[in-house]
Each structure stands twice: as structure tokens, then as C-alpha cells.
Amino acid sequence: WNPVRRTETAEGLTPRSRVRLLRRGVARLNVEGELAVLYHCVDNARDFQGKEEQCLEFDVDYLDAIQHVIDAYPAYTKVQDLPVEGGEEEALELAVVLARAGVIVHRD
């Protein structure tokens, strides 16, 4: 049994963990200059509650990996399979940032 973890920590996240977006429409990705900016509304309910969208900024090298997570929803993707140039270590770093922001959920 692999429960879904929706925590704002990355506890237990490994390269073999499977990740997916928290929910459809929770995030959108834009390229702004040399940055990949992930806008998200994790702290808002489905109905707008007055909070502005929050964002996470990444180097554009992470663009494909972040887009992969968005496009794969509702399927899970192994962290180690995220398309980043730095391999498993950088993929795990990306997943940790997304998990701490609450944008993704993960399973073992």
C-alpha cells in the first residue's frame, strides 16, 4: 500500500519516489527571460479566496522536467525519470523544491 503524501516537506522523497501534481490546474509554467517561472495556487481553494498566485523561479534548464510533471497529470512519474541534465541528484533537488511548496504529492 502506497499512500499519497500531501505534505509541505520532502520527507521520504528519493530518486525512486513517484511524483505528480497536487491537482489539475494547480500550476502553470512560463518562461520569463532566463527563468522558468512556475505559478501556483496551492494555498487557494478551488474558488478564489483572495490570495495572489505564488511562484517558484527556476533556471530554464529545469523547464522540460517541470513541464513533464505538469503534462503527466494524473499519472505519477519517478523522480529519477525527470528529464534534467544533472541526472538523479538534480531531479531529486527539483522534486524537493516542488514538494516543499506543496505543488506535488509523492508515493514511495
PDB file of N, CA and C in Angstrom:
ATOM      1  N   TRP A   1       0.853  -1.173   0.000  1.00  0.00           N
ATOM      2  CA  TRP A   1       0.000   0.000   0.000  1.00  0.00           C
ATOM      3  C   TRP A   1       0.885   1.217   0.000  1.00  0.00           C
ATOM      4  N   ASN A   2       0.660   2.124  -0.951  1.00  0.00           N
ATOM      5  CA  ASN A   2       1.478   3.326  -1.083  1.00  0.00           C
ATOM      6  C   ASN A   2       0.615   4.560  -0.933  1.00  0.00           C
ATOM      7  N   PRO A   3       0.501   5.078   0.279  1.00  0.00           N
ATOM      8  CA  PRO A   3      -0.347   6.257   0.466  1.00  0.00           C
ATOM      9  C   PRO A   3       0.249   7.490  -0.192  1.00  0.00           C
ATOM     10  N   VAL A   4      -0.624   8.353  -0.654  1.00  0.00           N
ATOM     11  CA  VAL A   4      -0.194   9.633  -1.208  1.00  0.00           C
ATOM     12  C   VAL A   4       0.165  10.547  -0.055  1.00  0.00           C
ATOM     13  N   ARG A   5       1.255  11.256  -0.171  1.00  0.00           N
ATOM     14  CA  ARG A   5       1.662  12.194   0.871  1.00  0.00           C
ATOM     15  C   ARG A   5       1.502  13.608   0.353  1.00  0.00           C
ATOM     16  N   ARG A   6       0.615  14.345   0.960  1.00  0.00           N
ATOM     17  CA  ARG A   6       0.469  15.767   0.632  1.00  0.00           C
ATOM     18  C   ARG A   6       0.967  16.515   1.846  1.00  0.00           C
ATOM     19  N   THR A   7       2.257  16.712   1.858  1.00  0.00           N
ATOM     20  CA  THR A   7       2.864  17.472   2.937  1.00  0.00           C
ATOM     21  C   THR A   7       3.700  18.560   2.306  1.00  0.00           C
ATOM     22  N   GLU A   8       4.029  19.532   3.062  1.00  0.00           N
ATOM     23  CA  GLU A   8       4.877  20.574   2.522  1.00  0.00           C
ATOM     24  C   GLU A   8       6.314  20.324   2.942  1.00  0.00           C
ATOM     25  N   THR A   9       6.656  19.052   3.017  1.00  0.00           N
ATOM     26  CA  THR A   9       8.030  18.649   3.247  1.00  0.00           C
ATOM     27  C   THR A   9       8.364  17.624   2.184  1.00  0.00           C
ATOM     28  N   ALA A  10       9.604  17.305   2.117  1.00  0.00           N
ATOM     29  CA  ALA A  10      10.044  16.321   1.146  1.00  0.00           C
ATOM     30  C   ALA A  10      10.507  15.053   1.845  1.00  0.00           C
ATOM     31  N   GLU A  11      10.035  14.866   3.073  1.00  0.00           N
ATOM     32  CA  GLU A  11      10.435  13.708   3.856  1.00  0.00           C
ATOM     33  C   GLU A  11      10.148  12.420   3.096  1.00  0.00           C
ATOM     34  N   GLY A  12      11.153  11.579   2.998  1.00  0.00           N
ATOM     35  CA  GLY A  12      10.987  10.291   2.350  1.00  0.00           C
ATOM     36  C   GLY A  12      11.122  10.319   0.838  1.00  0.00           C
ATOM     37  N   LEU A  13      11.351  11.461   0.250  1.00  0.00           N
ATOM     38  CA  LEU A  13      11.469  11.577  -1.200  1.00  0.00           C
ATOM     39  C   LEU A  13      12.829  11.046  -1.641  1.00  0.00           C
ATOM     40  N   THR A  14      12.821  10.132  -2.595  1.00  0.00           N
ATOM     41  CA  THR A  14      14.052   9.541  -3.131  1.00  0.00           C
ATOM     42  C   THR A  14      13.977   9.549  -4.655  1.00  0.00           C
ATOM     43  N   PRO A  15      15.065   9.224  -5.330  1.00  0.00           N
ATOM     44  CA  PRO A  15      15.006   9.145  -6.794  1.00  0.00           C
ATOM     45  C   PRO A  15      13.985   8.122  -7.301  1.00  0.00           C
ATOM     46  N   ARG A  16      13.673   7.126  -6.501  1.00  0.00           N
ATOM     47  CA  ARG A  16      12.697   6.111  -6.919  1.00  0.00           C
ATOM     48  C   ARG A  16      11.248   6.484  -6.574  1.00  0.00           C
ATOM     49  N   SER A  17      11.063   7.564  -5.832  1.00  0.00           N
ATOM     50  CA  SER A  17       9.710   8.023  -5.487  1.00  0.00           C
ATOM     51  C   SER A  17       8.985   8.440  -6.760  1.00  0.00           C
ATOM     52  N   ARG A  18       7.668   8.293  -6.725  1.00  0.00           N
ATOM     53  CA  ARG A  18       6.833   8.729  -7.842  1.00  0.00           C
ATOM     54  C   ARG A  18       6.131  10.013  -7.436  1.00  0.00           C
ATOM     55  N   VAL A  19       6.111  10.976  -8.350  1.00  0.00           N
ATOM     56  CA  VAL A  19       5.523  12.279  -8.059  1.00  0.00           C
ATOM     57  C   VAL A  19       4.486  12.648  -9.112  1.00  0.00           C
ATOM     58  N   ARG A  20       3.537  13.501  -8.710  1.00  0.00           N
ATOM     59  CA  ARG A  20       2.577  14.087  -9.643  1.00  0.00           C
ATOM     60  C   ARG A  20       2.103  15.408  -9.066  1.00  0.00           C
ATOM     61  N   LEU A  21       1.458  16.221  -9.914  1.00  0.00           N
ATOM     62  CA  LEU A  21       0.881  17.471  -9.435  1.00  0.00           C
ATOM     63  C   LEU A  21      -0.135  17.203  -8.340  1.00  0.00           C
ATOM     64  N   LEU A  22      -0.308  18.145  -7.470  1.00  0.00           N
ATOM     65  CA  LEU A  22      -1.307  18.049  -6.414  1.00  0.00           C
ATOM     66  C   LEU A  22      -2.703  17.883  -7.009  1.00  0.00           C
ATOM     67  N   ARG A  23      -3.036  18.708  -8.004  1.00  0.00           N
ATOM     68  CA  ARG A  23      -4.330  18.615  -8.685  1.00  0.00           C
ATOM     69  C   ARG A  23      -4.224  19.329 -10.030  1.00  0.00           C
ATOM     70  N   ARG A  24      -5.128  19.021 -10.912  1.00  0.00           N
ATOM     71  CA  ARG A  24      -5.158  19.659 -12.224  1.00  0.00           C
ATOM     72  C   ARG A  24      -5.341  21.172 -12.054  1.00  0.00           C
ATOM     73  N   GLY A  25      -4.621  21.935 -12.829  1.00  0.00           N
ATOM     74  CA  GLY A  25      -4.762  23.379 -12.798  1.00  0.00           C
ATOM     75  C   GLY A  25      -4.082  24.085 -11.639  1.00  0.00           C
ATOM     76  N   VAL A  26      -3.357  23.361 -10.814  1.00  0.00           N
ATOM     77  CA  VAL A  26      -2.715  23.979  -9.654  1.00  0.00           C
ATOM     78  C   VAL A  26      -1.512  24.832 -10.054  1.00  0.00           C
ATOM     79  N   ALA A  27      -0.960  24.581 -11.243  1.00  0.00           N
ATOM     80  CA  ALA A  27       0.251  25.293 -11.639  1.00  0.00           C
ATOM     81  C   ALA A  27       0.295  25.521 -13.145  1.00  0.00           C
ATOM     82  N   ARG A  28       0.958  26.612 -13.516  1.00  0.00           N
ATOM     83  CA  ARG A  28       1.242  26.854 -14.923  1.00  0.00           C
ATOM     84  C   ARG A  28       2.672  27.360 -15.026  1.00  0.00           C
ATOM     85  N   LEU A  29       3.294  27.040 -16.133  1.00  0.00           N
ATOM     86  CA  LEU A  29       4.711  27.320 -16.324  1.00  0.00           C
ATOM     87  C   LEU A  29       4.900  28.359 -17.414  1.00  0.00           C
ATOM     88  N   ASN A  30       5.689  29.376 -17.127  1.00  0.00           N
ATOM     89  CA  ASN A  30       6.017  30.424 -18.097  1.00  0.00           C
ATOM     90  C   ASN A  30       7.524  30.568 -18.180  1.00  0.00           C
ATOM     91  N   VAL A  31       7.993  30.994 -19.341  1.00  0.00           N
ATOM     92  CA  VAL A  31       9.399  31.364 -19.493  1.00  0.00           C
ATOM     93  C   VAL A  31       9.453  32.878 -19.459  1.00  0.00           C
ATOM     94  N   GLU A  32      10.237  33.403 -18.547  1.00  0.00           N
ATOM     95  CA  GLU A  32      10.392  34.846 -18.394  1.00  0.00           C
ATOM     96  C   GLU A  32      11.882  35.157 -18.402  1.00  0.00           C
ATOM     97  N   GLY A  33      12.364  35.578 -19.572  1.00  0.00           N
ATOM     98  CA  GLY A  33      13.790  35.823 -19.725  1.00  0.00           C
ATOM     99  C   GLY A  33      14.559  34.520 -19.618  1.00  0.00           C
ATOM    100  N   GLU A  34      15.467  34.455 -18.667  1.00  0.00           N
ATOM    101  CA  GLU A  34      16.286  33.257 -18.458  1.00  0.00           C
ATOM    102  C   GLU A  34      15.717  32.350 -17.371  1.00  0.00           C
ATOM    103  N   LEU A  35      14.471  32.597 -16.982  1.00  0.00           N
ATOM    104  CA  LEU A  35      13.877  31.826 -15.893  1.00  0.00           C
ATOM    105  C   LEU A  35      12.659  31.036 -16.353  1.00  0.00           C
ATOM    106  N   ALA A  36      12.480  29.882 -15.761  1.00  0.00           N
ATOM    107  CA  ALA A  36      11.240  29.122 -15.870  1.00  0.00           C
ATOM    108  C   ALA A  36      10.473  29.446 -14.593  1.00  0.00           C
ATOM    109  N   VAL A  37       9.330  30.087 -14.724  1.00  0.00           N
ATOM    110  CA  VAL A  37       8.570  30.522 -13.556  1.00  0.00           C
ATOM    111  C   VAL A  37       7.313  29.670 -13.447  1.00  0.00           C
ATOM    112  N   LEU A  38       7.182  28.977 -12.324  1.00  0.00           N
ATOM    113  CA  LEU A  38       6.032  28.124 -12.073  1.00  0.00           C
ATOM    114  C   LEU A  38       5.078  28.870 -11.143  1.00  0.00           C
ATOM    115  N   TYR A  39       3.964  29.317 -11.701  1.00  0.00           N
ATOM    116  CA  TYR A  39       2.930  29.979 -10.909  1.00  0.00           C
ATOM    117  C   TYR A  39       2.006  28.908 -10.364  1.00  0.00           C
ATOM    118  N   HIS A  40       1.661  29.014  -9.085  1.00  0.00           N
ATOM    119  CA  HIS A  40       0.777  28.002  -8.491  1.00  0.00           C
ATOM    120  C   HIS A  40      -0.188  28.648  -7.510  1.00  0.00           C
ATOM    121  N   CYS A  41      -1.256  27.911  -7.239  1.00  0.00           N
ATOM    122  CA  CYS A  41      -2.285  28.386  -6.305  1.00  0.00           C
ATOM    123  C   CYS A  41      -2.558  27.325  -5.245  1.00  0.00           C
ATOM    124  N   VAL A  42      -1.498  26.732  -4.731  1.00  0.00           N
ATOM    125  CA  VAL A  42      -1.617  25.669  -3.733  1.00  0.00           C
ATOM    126  C   VAL A  42      -2.395  26.129  -2.512  1.00  0.00           C
ATOM    127  N   ASP A  43      -2.178  27.345  -2.071  1.00  0.00           N
ATOM    128  CA  ASP A  43      -2.819  27.822  -0.846  1.00  0.00           C
ATOM    129  C   ASP A  43      -4.235  28.330  -1.050  1.00  0.00           C
ATOM    130  N   ASN A  44      -4.693  28.375  -2.280  1.00  0.00           N
ATOM    131  CA  ASN A  44      -6.069  28.792  -2.553  1.00  0.00           C
ATOM    132  C   ASN A  44      -6.980  27.583  -2.679  1.00  0.00           C
ATOM    133  N   ALA A  45      -8.220  27.758  -2.286  1.00  0.00           N
ATOM    134  CA  ALA A  45      -9.229  26.736  -2.542  1.00  0.00           C
ATOM    135  C   ALA A  45      -9.560  26.799  -4.034  1.00  0.00           C
ATOM    136  N   ARG A  46     -10.413  25.905  -4.505  1.00  0.00           N
ATOM    137  CA  ARG A  46     -10.797  25.920  -5.916  1.00  0.00           C
ATOM    138  C   ARG A  46     -11.455  27.242  -6.290  1.00  0.00           C
ATOM    139  N   ASP A  47     -12.198  27.826  -5.380  1.00  0.00           N
ATOM    140  CA  ASP A  47     -12.761  29.148  -5.601  1.00  0.00           C
ATOM    141  C   ASP A  47     -11.755  30.161  -5.078  1.00  0.00           C
ATOM    142  N   PHE A  48     -11.552  31.200  -5.831  1.00  0.00           N
ATOM    143  CA  PHE A  48     -10.553  32.210  -5.459  1.00  0.00           C
ATOM    144  C   PHE A  48     -10.866  32.790  -4.085  1.00  0.00           C
ATOM    145  N   GLN A  49      -9.877  32.786  -3.222  1.00  0.00           N
ATOM    146  CA  GLN A  49     -10.065  33.260  -1.854  1.00  0.00           C
ATOM    147  C   GLN A  49      -9.274  34.529  -1.569  1.00  0.00           C
ATOM    148  N   GLY A  50      -8.825  35.218  -2.606  1.00  0.00           N
ATOM    149  CA  GLY A  50      -8.160  36.484  -2.395  1.00  0.00           C
ATOM    150  C   GLY A  50      -6.651  36.437  -2.349  1.00  0.00           C
ATOM    151  N   LYS A  51      -6.053  35.255  -2.334  1.00  0.00           N
ATOM    152  CA  LYS A  51      -4.598  35.183  -2.338  1.00  0.00           C
ATOM    153  C   LYS A  51      -4.098  35.263  -3.771  1.00  0.00           C
ATOM    154  N   GLU A  52      -3.057  36.012  -3.962  1.00  0.00           N
ATOM    155  CA  GLU A  52      -2.439  36.084  -5.279  1.00  0.00           C
ATOM    156  C   GLU A  52      -1.725  34.768  -5.561  1.00  0.00           C
ATOM    157  N   GLU A  53      -1.557  34.474  -6.849  1.00  0.00           N
ATOM    158  CA  GLU A  53      -0.792  33.292  -7.201  1.00  0.00           C
ATOM    159  C   GLU A  53       0.630  33.443  -6.686  1.00  0.00           C
ATOM    160  N   GLN A  54       1.165  32.344  -6.267  1.00  0.00           N
ATOM    161  CA  GLN A  54       2.547  32.325  -5.807  1.00  0.00           C
ATOM    162  C   GLN A  54       3.388  31.769  -6.940  1.00  0.00           C
ATOM    163  N   CYS A  55       4.683  31.980  -6.874  1.00  0.00           N
ATOM    164  CA  CYS A  55       5.521  31.440  -7.943  1.00  0.00           C
ATOM    165  C   CYS A  55       6.842  30.923  -7.398  1.00  0.00           C
ATOM    166  N   LEU A  56       7.394  30.015  -8.168  1.00  0.00           N
ATOM    167  CA  LEU A  56       8.725  29.475  -7.928  1.00  0.00           C
ATOM    168  C   LEU A  56       9.541  29.756  -9.178  1.00  0.00           C
ATOM    169  N   GLU A  57      10.759  30.213  -9.012  1.00  0.00           N
ATOM    170  CA  GLU A  57      11.614  30.519 -10.151  1.00  0.00           C
ATOM    171  C   GLU A  57      12.728  29.481 -10.249  1.00  0.00           C
ATOM    172  N   PHE A  58      12.939  29.013 -11.473  1.00  0.00           N
ATOM    173  CA  PHE A  58      13.958  28.006 -11.750  1.00  0.00           C
ATOM    174  C   PHE A  58      14.786  28.451 -12.945  1.00  0.00           C
ATOM    175  N   ASP A  59      15.978  27.933 -13.041  1.00  0.00           N
ATOM    176  CA  ASP A  59      16.777  28.103 -14.241  1.00  0.00           C
ATOM    177  C   ASP A  59      16.033  27.394 -15.382  1.00  0.00           C
ATOM    178  N   VAL A  60      16.149  27.907 -16.597  1.00  0.00           N
ATOM    179  CA  VAL A  60      15.424  27.295 -17.725  1.00  0.00           C
ATOM    180  C   VAL A  60      15.858  25.859 -17.988  1.00  0.00           C
ATOM    181  N   ASP A  61      16.972  25.432 -17.419  1.00  0.00           N
ATOM    182  CA  ASP A  61      17.398  24.034 -17.573  1.00  0.00           C
ATOM    183  C   ASP A  61      16.381  23.060 -16.978  1.00  0.00           C
ATOM    184  N   TYR A  62      15.545  23.549 -16.068  1.00  0.00           N
ATOM    185  CA  TYR A  62      14.535  22.700 -15.435  1.00  0.00           C
ATOM    186  C   TYR A  62      13.185  22.738 -16.151  1.00  0.00           C
ATOM    187  N   LEU A  63      13.090  23.518 -17.201  1.00  0.00           N
ATOM    188  CA  LEU A  63      11.822  23.708 -17.908  1.00  0.00           C
ATOM    189  C   LEU A  63      11.197  22.383 -18.353  1.00  0.00           C
ATOM    190  N   ASP A  64      11.958  21.540 -19.023  1.00  0.00           N
ATOM    191  CA  ASP A  64      11.411  20.271 -19.528  1.00  0.00           C
ATOM    192  C   ASP A  64      10.942  19.355 -18.405  1.00  0.00           C
ATOM    193  N   ALA A  65      11.686  19.311 -17.320  1.00  0.00           N
ATOM    194  CA  ALA A  65      11.316  18.441 -16.200  1.00  0.00           C
ATOM    195  C   ALA A  65      10.023  18.912 -15.541  1.00  0.00           C
ATOM    196  N   ILE A  66       9.896  20.219 -15.346  1.00  0.00           N
ATOM    197  CA  ILE A  66       8.676  20.751 -14.732  1.00  0.00           C
ATOM    198  C   ILE A  66       7.488  20.541 -15.659  1.00  0.00           C
ATOM    199  N   GLN A  67       7.681  20.808 -16.948  1.00  0.00           N
ATOM    200  CA  GLN A  67       6.598  20.608 -17.910  1.00  0.00           C
ATOM    201  C   GLN A  67       6.193  19.139 -17.972  1.00  0.00           C
ATOM    202  N   HIS A  68       7.151  18.258 -17.818  1.00  0.00           N
ATOM    203  CA  HIS A  68       6.870  16.816 -17.798  1.00  0.00           C
ATOM    204  C   HIS A  68       5.921  16.458 -16.649  1.00  0.00           C
ATOM    205  N   VAL A  69       6.179  17.003 -15.477  1.00  0.00           N
ATOM    206  CA  VAL A  69       5.303  16.740 -14.326  1.00  0.00           C
ATOM    207  C   VAL A  69       3.896  17.274 -14.594  1.00  0.00           C
ATOM    208  N   ILE A  70       3.809  18.469 -15.164  1.00  0.00           N
ATOM    209  CA  ILE A  70       2.501  19.065 -15.461  1.00  0.00           C
ATOM    210  C   ILE A  70       1.751  18.231 -16.491  1.00  0.00           C
ATOM    211  N   ASP A  71       2.429  17.873 -17.586  1.00  0.00           N
ATOM    212  CA  ASP A  71       1.789  17.131 -18.669  1.00  0.00           C
ATOM    213  C   ASP A  71       1.398  15.711 -18.270  1.00  0.00           C
ATOM    214  N   ALA A  72       2.131  15.123 -17.342  1.00  0.00           N
ATOM    215  CA  ALA A  72       1.873  13.736 -16.947  1.00  0.00           C
ATOM    216  C   ALA A  72       0.623  13.584 -16.082  1.00  0.00           C
ATOM    217  N   TYR A  73       0.148  14.663 -15.455  1.00  0.00           N
ATOM    218  CA  TYR A  73      -1.006  14.563 -14.557  1.00  0.00           C
ATOM    219  C   TYR A  73      -2.173  13.908 -15.281  1.00  0.00           C
ATOM    220  N   PRO A  74      -2.840  12.928 -14.682  1.00  0.00           N
ATOM    221  CA  PRO A  74      -2.791  12.484 -13.282  1.00  0.00           C
ATOM    222  C   PRO A  74      -1.818  11.338 -13.013  1.00  0.00           C
ATOM    223  N   ALA A  75      -1.014  10.978 -13.995  1.00  0.00           N
ATOM    224  CA  ALA A  75      -0.061   9.878 -13.803  1.00  0.00           C
ATOM    225  C   ALA A  75       1.112  10.321 -12.933  1.00  0.00           C
ATOM    226  N   TYR A  76       1.696   9.356 -12.278  1.00  0.00           N
ATOM    227  CA  TYR A  76       2.905   9.589 -11.493  1.00  0.00           C
ATOM    228  C   TYR A  76       4.129   9.369 -12.366  1.00  0.00           C
ATOM    229  N   THR A  77       5.208  10.050 -12.032  1.00  0.00           N
ATOM    230  CA  THR A  77       6.490   9.913 -12.711  1.00  0.00           C
ATOM    231  C   THR A  77       7.557   9.683 -11.661  1.00  0.00           C
ATOM    232  N   LYS A  78       8.457   8.753 -11.918  1.00  0.00           N
ATOM    233  CA  LYS A  78       9.575   8.570 -10.984  1.00  0.00           C
ATOM    234  C   LYS A  78      10.488   9.777 -11.054  1.00  0.00           C
ATOM    235  N   VAL A  79      10.954  10.197  -9.903  1.00  0.00           N
ATOM    236  CA  VAL A  79      11.867  11.332  -9.825  1.00  0.00           C
ATOM    237  C   VAL A  79      13.080  11.098 -10.723  1.00  0.00           C
ATOM    238  N   GLN A  80      13.624   9.902 -10.689  1.00  0.00           N
ATOM    239  CA  GLN A  80      14.824   9.587 -11.474  1.00  0.00           C
ATOM    240  C   GLN A  80      14.591   9.668 -12.974  1.00  0.00           C
ATOM    241  N   ASP A  81      13.322   9.661 -13.399  1.00  0.00           N
ATOM    242  CA  ASP A  81      12.998   9.735 -14.825  1.00  0.00           C
ATOM    243  C   ASP A  81      12.729  11.160 -15.315  1.00  0.00           C
ATOM    244  N   LEU A  82      12.802  12.143 -14.424  1.00  0.00           N
ATOM    245  CA  LEU A  82      12.590  13.521 -14.844  1.00  0.00           C
ATOM    246  C   LEU A  82      13.743  13.949 -15.757  1.00  0.00           C
ATOM    247  N   PRO A  83      13.421  14.610 -16.864  1.00  0.00           N
ATOM    248  CA  PRO A  83      14.461  14.973 -17.831  1.00  0.00           C
ATOM    249  C   PRO A  83      15.272  16.207 -17.415  1.00  0.00           C
ATOM    250  N   VAL A  84      16.275  15.976 -16.570  1.00  0.00           N
ATOM    251  CA  VAL A  84      17.192  17.048 -16.179  1.00  0.00           C
ATOM    252  C   VAL A  84      18.605  16.632 -16.554  1.00  0.00           C
ATOM    253  N   GLU A  85      19.418  17.614 -16.903  1.00  0.00           N
ATOM    254  CA  GLU A  85      20.779  17.328 -17.351  1.00  0.00           C
ATOM    255  C   GLU A  85      21.664  16.760 -16.249  1.00  0.00           C
ATOM    256  N   GLY A  86      21.404  17.137 -15.009  1.00  0.00           N
ATOM    257  CA  GLY A  86      22.253  16.721 -13.899  1.00  0.00           C
ATOM    258  C   GLY A  86      21.942  15.343 -13.349  1.00  0.00           C
ATOM    259  N   GLY A  87      21.022  14.627 -13.954  1.00  0.00           N
ATOM    260  CA  GLY A  87      20.706  13.281 -13.520  1.00  0.00           C
ATOM    261  C   GLY A  87      19.867  13.228 -12.257  1.00  0.00           C
ATOM    262  N   GLU A  88      19.956  12.099 -11.571  1.00  0.00           N
ATOM    263  CA  GLU A  88      19.119  11.831 -10.399  1.00  0.00           C
ATOM    264  C   GLU A  88      19.253  12.884  -9.304  1.00  0.00           C
ATOM    265  N   GLU A  89      20.465  13.341  -9.067  1.00  0.00           N
ATOM    266  CA  GLU A  89      20.687  14.297  -7.978  1.00  0.00           C
ATOM    267  C   GLU A  89      19.930  15.601  -8.219  1.00  0.00           C
ATOM    268  N   GLU A  90      20.017  16.136  -9.431  1.00  0.00           N
ATOM    269  CA  GLU A  90      19.296  17.373  -9.746  1.00  0.00           C
ATOM    270  C   GLU A  90      17.798  17.136  -9.827  1.00  0.00           C
ATOM    271  N   ALA A  91      17.395  15.967 -10.308  1.00  0.00           N
ATOM    272  CA  ALA A  91      15.974  15.645 -10.354  1.00  0.00           C
ATOM    273  C   ALA A  91      15.403  15.602  -8.939  1.00  0.00           C
ATOM    274  N   LEU A  92      16.152  15.028  -8.012  1.00  0.00           N
ATOM    275  CA  LEU A  92      15.712  14.971  -6.625  1.00  0.00           C
ATOM    276  C   LEU A  92      15.644  16.369  -6.018  1.00  0.00           C
ATOM    277  N   GLU A  93      16.617  17.221  -6.312  1.00  0.00           N
ATOM    278  CA  GLU A  93      16.594  18.594  -5.808  1.00  0.00           C
ATOM    279  C   GLU A  93      15.349  19.331  -6.303  1.00  0.00           C
ATOM    280  N   LEU A  94      15.014  19.156  -7.570  1.00  0.00           N
ATOM    281  CA  LEU A  94      13.813  19.778  -8.128  1.00  0.00           C
ATOM    282  C   LEU A  94      12.567  19.257  -7.425  1.00  0.00           C
ATOM    283  N   ALA A  95      12.472  17.954  -7.260  1.00  0.00           N
ATOM    284  CA  ALA A  95      11.309  17.357  -6.606  1.00  0.00           C
ATOM    285  C   ALA A  95      11.169  17.852  -5.167  1.00  0.00           C
ATOM    286  N   VAL A  96      12.269  18.016  -4.473  1.00  0.00           N
ATOM    287  CA  VAL A  96      12.235  18.518  -3.092  1.00  0.00           C
ATOM    288  C   VAL A  96      11.649  19.930  -3.056  1.00  0.00           C
ATOM    289  N   VAL A  97      12.086  20.791  -3.961  1.00  0.00           N
ATOM    290  CA  VAL A  97      11.563  22.160  -4.004  1.00  0.00           C
ATOM    291  C   VAL A  97      10.062  22.146  -4.289  1.00  0.00           C
ATOM    292  N   LEU A  98       9.635  21.350  -5.258  1.00  0.00           N
ATOM    293  CA  LEU A  98       8.209  21.278  -5.602  1.00  0.00           C
ATOM    294  C   LEU A  98       7.383  20.686  -4.464  1.00  0.00           C
ATOM    295  N   ALA A  99       7.929  19.690  -3.775  1.00  0.00           N
ATOM    296  CA  ALA A  99       7.211  19.075  -2.654  1.00  0.00           C
ATOM    297  C   ALA A  99       7.089  20.045  -1.481  1.00  0.00           C
ATOM    298  N   ARG A 100       8.137  20.769  -1.174  1.00  0.00           N
ATOM    299  CA  ARG A 100       8.088  21.728  -0.067  1.00  0.00           C
ATOM    300  C   ARG A 100       7.101  22.854  -0.334  1.00  0.00           C
ATOM    301  N   ALA A 101       6.919  23.186  -1.607  1.00  0.00           N
ATOM    302  CA  ALA A 101       5.944  24.217  -1.976  1.00  0.00           C
ATOM    303  C   ALA A 101       4.520  23.657  -1.988  1.00  0.00           C
ATOM    304  N   GLY A 102       4.411  22.327  -1.905  1.00  0.00           N
ATOM    305  CA  GLY A 102       3.085  21.703  -1.916  1.00  0.00           C
ATOM    306  C   GLY A 102       2.511  21.504  -3.297  1.00  0.00           C
ATOM    307  N   VAL A 103       3.307  21.715  -4.336  1.00  0.00           N
ATOM    308  CA  VAL A 103       2.828  21.627  -5.714  1.00  0.00           C
ATOM    309  C   VAL A 103       2.675  20.174  -6.156  1.00  0.00           C
ATOM    310  N   ILE A 104       3.496  19.280  -5.612  1.00  0.00           N
ATOM    311  CA  ILE A 104       3.407  17.867  -5.971  1.00  0.00           C
ATOM    312  C   ILE A 104       3.110  17.015  -4.744  1.00  0.00           C
ATOM    313  N   VAL A 105       2.599  15.840  -5.014  1.00  0.00           N
ATOM    314  CA  VAL A 105       2.454  14.794  -4.000  1.00  0.00           C
ATOM    315  C   VAL A 105       3.383  13.666  -4.420  1.00  0.00           C
ATOM    316  N   HIS A 106       3.740  12.818  -3.470  1.00  0.00           N
ATOM    317  CA  HIS A 106       4.633  11.714  -3.833  1.00  0.00           C
ATOM    318  C   HIS A 106       4.251  10.426  -3.142  1.00  0.00           C
ATOM    319  N   ARG A 107       4.662   9.350  -3.798  1.00  0.00           N
ATOM    320  CA  ARG A 107       4.498   7.991  -3.290  1.00  0.00           C
ATOM    321  C   ARG A 107       5.862   7.334  -3.289  1.00  0.00           C
ATOM    322  N   ASP A 108       6.006   6.343  -2.427  1.00  0.00           N
ATOM    323  CA  ASP A 108       7.275   5.590  -2.389  1.00  0.00           C
ATOM    324  C   ASP A 108       7.415   4.741  -3.622  1.00  0.00           C
TER     325      ASP A 108
END
